[in-house]
Coordinates of C-alpha atoms in Angstrom, one line a residue:
M1 CA -68.5 49.2 25.4
K2 CA -67.7 45.5 25.8
I3 CA -70.5 43.0 24.9
L4 CA -71.0 42.1 28.9
D5 CA -71.7 45.8 29.4
K6 CA -74.2 45.9 26.4
Y7 CA -75.9 42.7 27.3
L8 CA -76.3 43.8 31.1
L9 CA -77.6 47.3 30.2
K10 CA -79.9 45.8 27.6
T11 CA -81.4 43.5 29.9
F12 CA -81.8 46.1 32.6
L13 CA -83.5 48.8 30.4
I14 CA -86.0 46.2 28.8
T15 CA -86.8 45.3 32.4
F16 CA -86.9 48.8 33.8
T17 CA -89.0 50.0 31.0
T18 CA -91.6 47.3 31.3
V19 CA -91.8 47.8 35.0
F20 CA -92.0 51.5 35.0
V21 CA -95.1 51.1 32.4
I22 CA -97.0 48.9 34.4
L23 CA -96.3 50.7 37.5
F24 CA -96.9 54.0 36.0
F25 CA -100.4 52.8 34.3
I26 CA -101.5 51.6 38.1
F27 CA -100.6 54.7 39.8
I28 CA -102.6 56.8 37.2
L29 CA -105.8 54.4 37.6
Q30 CA -105.3 55.4 41.5
T31 CA -105.4 59.2 40.5
V32 CA -108.4 58.5 38.5
W33 CA -110.0 56.7 41.3
L34 CA -109.1 59.5 43.6
F35 CA -110.6 62.3 41.7
I36 CA -113.3 60.4 40.1
S37 CA -115.8 62.7 42.0
E38 CA -114.6 65.3 39.8
L39 CA -114.7 63.3 36.4
A40 CA -117.6 61.2 36.8
G41 CA -121.0 62.9 36.0
K42 CA -119.8 66.4 34.8
D43 CA -120.3 66.1 30.9
L44 CA -116.4 66.4 30.5
D45 CA -115.2 65.9 27.1
L46 CA -112.2 64.0 26.1
I47 CA -109.8 67.0 25.6
L48 CA -110.6 68.2 29.3
I49 CA -109.9 64.6 30.8
V50 CA -106.7 64.0 29.1
K51 CA -105.6 67.4 30.2
F52 CA -106.4 66.4 33.6
L53 CA -104.3 63.4 33.5
L54 CA -101.5 65.0 31.7
F55 CA -101.1 67.4 34.5
S56 CA -101.7 64.8 37.2
M57 CA -99.0 62.6 35.6
P58 CA -95.4 64.2 36.6
R59 CA -96.5 64.1 40.4
I60 CA -96.7 60.5 40.4
I61 CA -93.1 60.2 38.7
P62 CA -91.5 60.5 42.5
L63 CA -93.3 57.3 43.5
V64 CA -93.0 55.3 40.7
L65 CA -89.3 55.9 39.5
P66 CA -87.7 54.7 42.5
L67 CA -89.7 51.4 42.7
S68 CA -88.9 50.7 39.1
V69 CA -85.5 50.9 39.5
L70 CA -85.7 48.7 42.8
L71 CA -87.9 46.0 41.2
A72 CA -86.0 46.1 37.9
S73 CA -82.7 45.6 39.9
I74 CA -84.0 42.6 41.8
M75 CA -85.3 41.1 39.0
T76 CA -82.4 41.7 36.3
F77 CA -79.9 40.4 39.1
G78 CA -82.0 37.7 40.3
N79 CA -82.4 36.5 36.8
L80 CA -78.4 36.4 36.1
A81 CA -77.9 34.6 39.4
E82 CA -80.7 31.9 38.9
N83 CA -79.3 31.2 35.6
Y84 CA -76.0 30.8 36.9
E85 CA -74.7 33.7 34.5
F86 CA -73.1 35.6 37.8
A87 CA -71.2 32.4 38.1
A88 CA -69.9 32.3 34.8
M89 CA -68.9 35.9 35.0
K90 CA -66.9 35.4 38.4
S91 CA -65.2 32.1 37.0
S92 CA -63.8 34.5 34.2
G93 CA -62.7 36.9 36.7
I94 CA -65.3 39.6 36.5
S95 CA -66.7 41.0 40.0
L96 CA -70.0 42.1 40.9
Q97 CA -68.7 45.7 41.1
R98 CA -67.4 45.4 37.4
A99 CA -70.7 43.8 36.3
M100 CA -72.6 46.8 37.9
R101 CA -70.1 49.4 36.4
V102 CA -72.6 50.2 33.2
L103 CA -75.6 50.3 35.2
I104 CA -74.1 52.4 38.0
I105 CA -73.2 55.1 35.2
F106 CA -76.8 54.8 33.9
I107 CA -78.5 55.4 37.3
F108 CA -76.2 58.3 38.0
V109 CA -77.6 59.7 34.6
L110 CA -81.0 58.8 35.3
S111 CA -80.6 60.6 39.2
I112 CA -79.6 63.8 37.1
V113 CA -82.7 63.3 34.8
A114 CA -84.9 62.8 37.8
F115 CA -83.6 66.1 39.7
W116 CA -84.3 67.9 36.7
F117 CA -87.7 66.7 36.1
A118 CA -88.4 67.3 39.9
N119 CA -87.0 71.0 39.6
N120 CA -88.7 71.9 36.3
V121 CA -91.4 69.7 35.3
I122 CA -93.2 68.6 38.3
P123 CA -93.6 72.4 39.4
Y124 CA -95.3 73.5 36.2
A125 CA -97.3 70.4 35.7
E126 CA -98.3 71.2 39.6
Y127 CA -98.9 74.5 38.9
K128 CA -101.2 73.7 35.5
F129 CA -102.6 70.7 37.8
V130 CA -103.9 72.9 40.6
N131 CA -105.4 75.9 38.4
F132 CA -107.1 73.2 36.1
R133 CA -108.9 71.8 39.1
K134 CA -109.8 75.2 40.5
N135 CA -110.7 76.6 37.2
I136 CA -112.4 73.5 35.5
A137 CA -115.8 74.9 35.7
Q138 CA -114.8 78.2 33.8
A139 CA -113.7 76.4 30.9
K140 CA -117.3 74.4 30.7
P141 CA -119.6 76.1 33.2
A142 CA -122.0 73.3 32.9
M143 CA -119.6 71.0 34.3
A144 CA -120.3 72.4 37.8
I145 CA -123.8 71.1 37.9
A146 CA -125.0 67.4 37.3
E147 CA -128.6 66.4 36.3
G148 CA -130.9 65.2 38.8
Q149 CA -129.0 66.3 42.3
F150 CA -127.9 69.0 44.3
N151 CA -124.5 70.5 43.4
D152 CA -122.7 72.5 45.8
V153 CA -121.5 75.8 43.9
G154 CA -120.3 78.4 45.8
T155 CA -122.9 79.8 48.3
Y156 CA -125.6 77.9 46.5
N157 CA -127.2 74.3 46.2
I158 CA -128.3 74.0 42.7
K159 CA -130.5 71.3 41.2
V160 CA -131.5 70.9 37.6
N161 CA -133.9 68.4 36.2
K162 CA -132.4 68.5 32.9
K163 CA -129.6 70.2 30.9
S164 CA -129.4 70.7 27.0
G165 CA -127.6 72.8 24.5
E166 CA -124.5 72.5 22.8
N167 CA -122.3 72.8 25.9
G168 CA -125.3 71.8 28.1
N169 CA -125.7 75.4 29.7
I170 CA -129.6 75.3 28.8
L171 CA -131.4 74.4 32.3
T172 CA -134.6 73.0 32.4
G173 CA -136.3 72.7 36.2
V174 CA -134.0 74.8 38.5
T175 CA -134.1 74.9 42.2
I176 CA -131.8 76.7 44.1
H177 CA -131.1 76.7 48.1
E178 CA -129.2 79.6 49.2
K179 CA -126.8 79.3 52.1
A180 CA -127.5 82.3 54.3
N181 CA -125.6 81.5 57.5
S182 CA -123.1 79.0 58.9
F183 CA -125.8 76.9 60.9
G184 CA -126.5 75.2 57.2
E185 CA -130.3 76.7 57.4
N186 CA -131.8 77.3 53.8
K187 CA -133.3 80.8 54.3
T188 CA -134.1 81.2 50.6
V189 CA -135.3 79.0 47.7
I190 CA -135.5 79.5 44.3
K191 CA -137.5 77.8 41.8
A192 CA -137.5 78.5 37.9
K193 CA -138.6 77.1 34.8
N194 CA -135.4 77.2 32.9
G195 CA -132.4 79.0 33.0
K196 CA -128.9 79.5 31.3
L197 CA -125.5 79.6 32.2
I198 CA -123.0 82.1 31.1
S199 CA -119.1 82.0 31.9
N200 CA -116.0 83.6 30.6
E201 CA -112.7 81.7 31.1
K202 CA -111.0 85.0 32.0
S203 CA -113.3 85.5 35.0
S204 CA -114.2 83.8 38.0
I205 CA -118.0 84.6 38.2
L206 CA -120.5 82.3 36.6
K207 CA -123.4 84.2 35.6
L208 CA -126.8 82.1 35.9
V209 CA -130.0 83.7 34.2
L210 CA -133.5 82.4 35.4
N211 CA -136.6 82.9 33.6
D212 CA -140.4 82.4 35.2
G213 CA -139.8 81.6 38.5
Y214 CA -140.7 82.3 42.1
Y215 CA -138.3 82.8 45.1
Y216 CA -139.4 82.0 48.9
Q217 CA -137.5 83.4 51.8
D218 CA -138.0 82.6 55.3
V219 CA -138.8 85.6 57.9
T220 CA -137.2 85.2 61.4
P221 CA -139.9 87.7 63.6
K222 CA -138.4 89.4 66.8
K223 CA -140.9 88.2 68.7
Y224 CA -140.3 84.4 69.8
E225 CA -143.8 83.5 69.9
D226 CA -144.4 84.9 66.2
R227 CA -141.6 82.6 65.0
A228 CA -144.0 79.1 65.5
K229 CA -146.4 80.7 62.5
L230 CA -143.4 80.2 60.4
P231 CA -143.6 83.3 58.2
F232 CA -142.1 83.7 54.8
V233 CA -142.0 86.1 51.7
K234 CA -142.9 84.7 48.2
G235 CA -142.1 86.8 45.0
K236 CA -142.4 86.0 41.5
F237 CA -140.0 87.0 38.6
K238 CA -139.8 86.9 34.8
K239 CA -136.2 87.1 34.4
Q240 CA -133.4 87.1 37.4
I241 CA -129.5 86.9 37.0
I242 CA -127.4 85.3 39.9
N243 CA -123.7 85.8 39.8
I244 CA -121.7 83.0 41.4
D245 CA -118.1 83.2 42.4
L246 CA -116.3 80.0 41.5
S247 CA -112.8 81.1 43.3
E248 CA -113.7 78.3 45.9
L249 CA -114.8 75.6 43.3
N250 CA -112.6 72.5 43.2
K251 CA -110.7 73.9 45.9
T252 CA -108.2 70.9 47.0
D253 CA -108.0 70.5 50.7
D254 CA -104.9 69.5 52.9
D255 CA -105.5 66.3 53.5
G256 CA -103.0 64.3 51.4
Q257 CA -102.5 66.8 48.9
E258 CA -101.3 70.5 48.4
S259 CA -103.9 73.2 48.9
V260 CA -104.4 75.6 46.1
G261 CA -103.1 78.4 48.3
S262 CA -99.9 76.5 48.9
T263 CA -97.4 77.3 46.3
N264 CA -94.1 75.1 47.5
G265 CA -95.0 72.4 45.1
M266 CA -95.0 74.9 42.4
L267 CA -91.3 76.2 42.9
N268 CA -88.2 75.0 41.5
V269 CA -84.8 75.4 43.8
N270 CA -84.0 78.9 42.9
E271 CA -87.7 80.3 43.8
L272 CA -87.7 78.3 46.8
R273 CA -84.6 79.8 48.2
Y274 CA -86.1 83.1 47.3
T275 CA -89.5 82.6 49.0
L276 CA -87.7 80.9 52.1
D277 CA -85.3 84.1 52.4
S278 CA -88.6 86.3 52.2
L279 CA -90.3 84.0 54.9
N280 CA -87.6 84.0 57.1
K281 CA -87.1 87.8 57.2
N282 CA -90.7 88.3 57.7
L283 CA -90.6 85.5 60.7
N284 CA -87.9 87.6 62.4
N285 CA -89.0 91.0 61.9
E286 CA -92.3 89.7 63.4
I287 CA -90.6 88.1 66.4
L288 CA -88.8 91.2 66.9
S289 CA -91.8 93.7 66.8
F290 CA -93.8 91.5 69.0
S291 CA -91.2 91.1 71.6
E292 CA -90.8 94.9 71.5
N293 CA -94.4 95.4 71.8
I294 CA -95.0 93.0 74.7
N295 CA -92.1 94.4 76.7
Q296 CA -93.7 98.0 76.4
R297 CA -96.6 96.6 77.6
V298 CA -95.4 94.9 80.7
G299 CA -93.0 97.9 81.5
I300 CA -89.5 96.3 80.6
K301 CA -87.0 98.6 79.0
T302 CA -85.3 97.3 76.2
T303 CA -82.4 99.8 76.3
P304 CA -81.0 100.1 79.8
K305 CA -80.1 104.0 80.8
A306 CA -76.8 105.2 81.4
L307 CA -75.7 104.3 85.2
K308 CA -75.7 107.7 87.0
P309 CA -75.8 108.0 90.5
E310 CA -79.5 108.3 91.8
K311 CA -80.4 110.0 94.7
K312 CA -81.7 108.0 97.9
K313 CA -85.3 106.7 97.8
K314 CA -87.6 106.0 100.6
A315 CA -88.0 102.4 101.2
I316 CA -91.0 100.8 99.7
P317 CA -92.8 98.6 102.1
N318 CA -93.2 94.8 101.3
N319 CA -96.9 95.0 101.0
I320 CA -97.2 98.1 98.9
L321 CA -100.9 97.7 98.7
S322 CA -101.1 98.8 102.0
L323 CA -100.5 102.5 100.7
Y324 CA -104.3 102.1 99.1
T325 CA -107.6 102.2 100.4
N326 CA -109.7 99.4 99.9
K327 CA -111.4 100.7 96.8
Q328 CA -108.1 101.7 95.1
K329 CA -106.8 98.0 96.1
S330 CA -109.9 96.6 94.2
D331 CA -109.3 98.8 91.2
I332 CA -105.7 98.0 90.9
I333 CA -106.3 94.4 91.4
K334 CA -108.9 94.5 88.5
M335 CA -106.9 96.3 86.2
A336 CA -103.9 93.9 86.7
S337 CA -106.2 90.7 86.0
S338 CA -107.2 92.4 82.9
T339 CA -103.8 93.3 81.7
I340 CA -102.5 90.0 82.4
T341 CA -105.4 88.2 80.7
S342 CA -105.0 90.9 77.6
N343 CA -101.1 90.1 77.4
I344 CA -101.6 86.0 77.8
Y345 CA -104.3 86.3 75.0
S346 CA -102.0 88.4 72.7
I347 CA -99.3 86.0 73.3
E348 CA -101.1 82.9 72.8
T349 CA -102.6 84.4 69.6
T350 CA -98.9 85.7 68.3
Q351 CA -97.3 82.1 69.3
K352 CA -100.1 80.3 67.0
E353 CA -99.4 82.8 64.0
L354 CA -95.7 82.3 64.4
K355 CA -96.4 78.8 64.4
D356 CA -98.3 78.7 61.3
E357 CA -95.6 80.8 59.7
Q358 CA -92.8 78.5 60.8
R359 CA -95.0 75.2 59.5
E360 CA -95.1 77.0 56.2
I361 CA -91.3 77.6 56.3
N362 CA -90.8 74.0 57.0
K363 CA -93.2 73.0 54.1
H364 CA -91.0 74.9 51.6
L365 CA -88.0 73.2 53.3
T366 CA -89.3 69.9 52.8
A367 CA -90.3 70.9 49.0
L368 CA -86.6 71.7 48.5
Y369 CA -84.9 68.8 49.9
E370 CA -87.5 66.5 48.0
K371 CA -86.0 67.4 45.0
F372 CA -82.7 66.0 45.8
V373 CA -84.1 63.0 47.7
I374 CA -85.4 61.7 44.6
A375 CA -82.2 61.8 42.9
F376 CA -80.6 59.9 45.9
A377 CA -83.4 57.3 46.1
C378 CA -82.5 56.0 42.5
F379 CA -78.9 55.5 43.6
L380 CA -80.4 54.0 47.1
M381 CA -82.8 51.5 45.5
F382 CA -80.2 50.4 43.0
F383 CA -77.6 49.3 45.5
I384 CA -80.3 47.7 47.5
G385 CA -82.1 45.9 44.6
A386 CA -78.9 44.7 42.7
P387 CA -77.0 43.1 45.5
L388 CA -80.5 41.6 47.1
G389 CA -80.9 40.1 43.6
A390 CA -77.8 38.5 43.3
I391 CA -78.4 37.1 47.0
I392 CA -81.9 35.6 46.6
R393 CA -81.2 34.2 43.2
K394 CA -84.7 34.7 42.1
G395 CA -85.9 36.2 39.0
G396 CA -89.3 36.9 37.6
L397 CA -92.3 38.4 39.1
G398 CA -92.7 36.2 42.3
L399 CA -90.2 36.7 45.2
P400 CA -88.4 39.9 43.8
I401 CA -91.9 41.7 43.9
V402 CA -92.6 40.6 47.5
F403 CA -89.1 42.3 48.4
A404 CA -89.5 45.2 46.4
V405 CA -92.9 46.0 47.8
L406 CA -91.8 45.5 51.5
I407 CA -88.6 47.7 51.0
F408 CA -90.7 50.6 48.9
I409 CA -93.4 50.5 51.7
T410 CA -90.8 51.0 54.4
F411 CA -89.1 53.7 52.6
H412 CA -92.4 55.6 51.7
F413 CA -93.7 55.4 55.3
I414 CA -90.7 56.8 56.9
N415 CA -90.3 59.4 54.1
T416 CA -94.3 60.5 54.9
F417 CA -93.8 60.3 58.6
G418 CA -90.6 62.2 58.4
K419 CA -92.1 64.8 56.5
R420 CA -95.3 65.3 58.6
L421 CA -93.3 65.3 61.7
S422 CA -90.8 68.0 60.4
Q423 CA -93.8 70.3 59.1
E424 CA -95.1 70.1 62.7
G425 CA -91.9 71.1 64.4
G426 CA -91.1 67.6 65.7
M427 CA -87.7 67.6 63.8
T428 CA -85.7 69.5 61.4
P429 CA -87.0 69.5 57.8
F430 CA -83.7 68.1 56.6
M431 CA -83.9 65.1 58.7
G432 CA -87.6 64.8 57.9
S433 CA -86.9 64.9 54.3
W434 CA -83.6 62.4 54.5
M435 CA -84.8 60.1 57.5
S436 CA -85.8 57.2 54.8
S437 CA -82.6 57.6 53.2
F438 CA -80.3 57.6 56.2
I439 CA -82.2 54.5 57.5
L440 CA -82.0 52.5 54.3
L441 CA -78.6 53.4 53.7
P442 CA -76.7 50.9 56.0
L443 CA -79.0 48.0 54.2
A444 CA -77.5 49.1 50.8
V445 CA -74.0 49.1 52.2
L446 CA -74.6 45.7 54.1
L447 CA -76.4 43.8 50.9
T448 CA -73.5 45.2 48.7
Y449 CA -70.7 43.9 51.1
R450 CA -72.2 40.5 51.6
A451 CA -73.2 40.3 47.4
T452 CA -69.5 41.2 46.8
N453 CA -68.2 38.8 49.2
D454 CA -70.6 35.8 48.2
N455 CA -72.3 35.5 51.6
G456 CA -76.0 35.1 51.3
L457 CA -78.0 37.3 53.5
I458 CA -80.4 34.4 54.2
N459 CA -80.4 31.0 53.1
F460 CA -83.9 30.5 51.3
D461 CA -83.2 27.2 50.2
A462 CA -83.2 26.0 54.3
I463 CA -86.6 27.6 54.5
T464 CA -88.3 26.4 51.1
T465 CA -87.0 23.0 50.9
P466 CA -88.6 21.8 54.3
I467 CA -92.0 23.5 53.1
S468 CA -91.6 21.7 49.6
Q469 CA -91.1 18.4 51.5
L470 CA -93.9 18.8 53.9
F471 CA -96.4 19.3 51.0
Q472 CA -95.1 16.4 49.2
K473 CA -95.6 14.3 52.1
I474 CA -99.2 15.8 52.7
S475 CA -99.7 14.7 48.9
E476 CA -98.6 11.2 49.1
R477 CA -100.7 10.5 52.0
F478 CA -104.1 12.2 51.1
F479 CA -103.6 11.2 47.5
P480 CA -101.8 7.9 47.2
V481 CA -103.6 6.9 43.8
Q482 CA -103.2 9.8 41.8
N483 CA -99.4 10.0 42.9
K484 CA -98.9 6.2 41.9
Q485 CA -100.4 6.9 38.5

């Protein structure tokens, strides 16, 4: 390897590593902020917090890696152009393509590593992360209940005055509101002097043992006039055991995050292809089964009979209802209306189910294409950042950050928009996943062409010089004494 290649590779690696660490730290802080409600006030020890962060780190890589490549490319080549090192290279007969050769090889290796990471490490970490959030209360049951506030645990709202014990599983001053129906009415209230939490990491059942307490249960009388008396049942107990199902605790929602039931982010390429094959077969079988069923219900024959000469039949009148009495006409119309309503409801219900299944297929296809998009994004961001840095001739953390953020926000916005649209069936998952790359690819080609031919995209001196002169005139006019000094 020549001295020039070593110098360029060393300069780029130092910049890339620095930028990657800084951006990774920023995105980790964002992750902590997003999940602060699950970490704060839960009495989690350091080991559980470290596990939480370790399992969440790999999902940040698809965001940090392309942005790091873009910013490092702009800064590296911007510094080389600003310090006239590119001019020295070109005067020695070294073109931009020759200077980029060793870095292109590095980006190629980085893209392969990024694909391997997205195909193996991220699915494993996603599986661990989702299950860790879902079952975190099983590892430390007292985590599910914070002191001095009502905690939504399963079908109960639990409040304790104080927690004690080695693991915080000894409770004092327990108040429980049981959610009895979907209207949010608390029909049962349980109060106990103390209690104890007992759990097993292999089970999703949390056992709550209460001692010395009372329970109050509202009673709804059958007669409406008796309801104004607000009757209730009161009972006393020495010991009572409540089993709480934690399977729904810490379940993620679908607003920007993958749900616990969604497994597409936990599968590699081979597993996604196998799952997609099964999902497509199931969808085709359901469509075929429903079409045959609805055809039979409306009287359409799927297999035509063999053509045979038929005997002449009597002509059917245009108004076929004229053959029946008024009562028979009414019964026939009611039956037809009921059949039509039933068929329409069946079609709409099945259509919604088929759309949900197609949406699930689209999510799996998007997850499949994303593993290749991250590898291509490294190439794309390099071929945007390197020539852009050579064109603007500005290094450091000023102008390069502005360009990098604008380009990456555009890339990320188009990518998110395309994935959302493809999942809802607005476009194919392939186009939705690759749309951002296809849109920015012409920009990479244009920048590379203009940088190679020494054609600046924008004359920044023509913009910055008048602004500098304007500020200088203002300074001379309003601060003449200081300027003379």
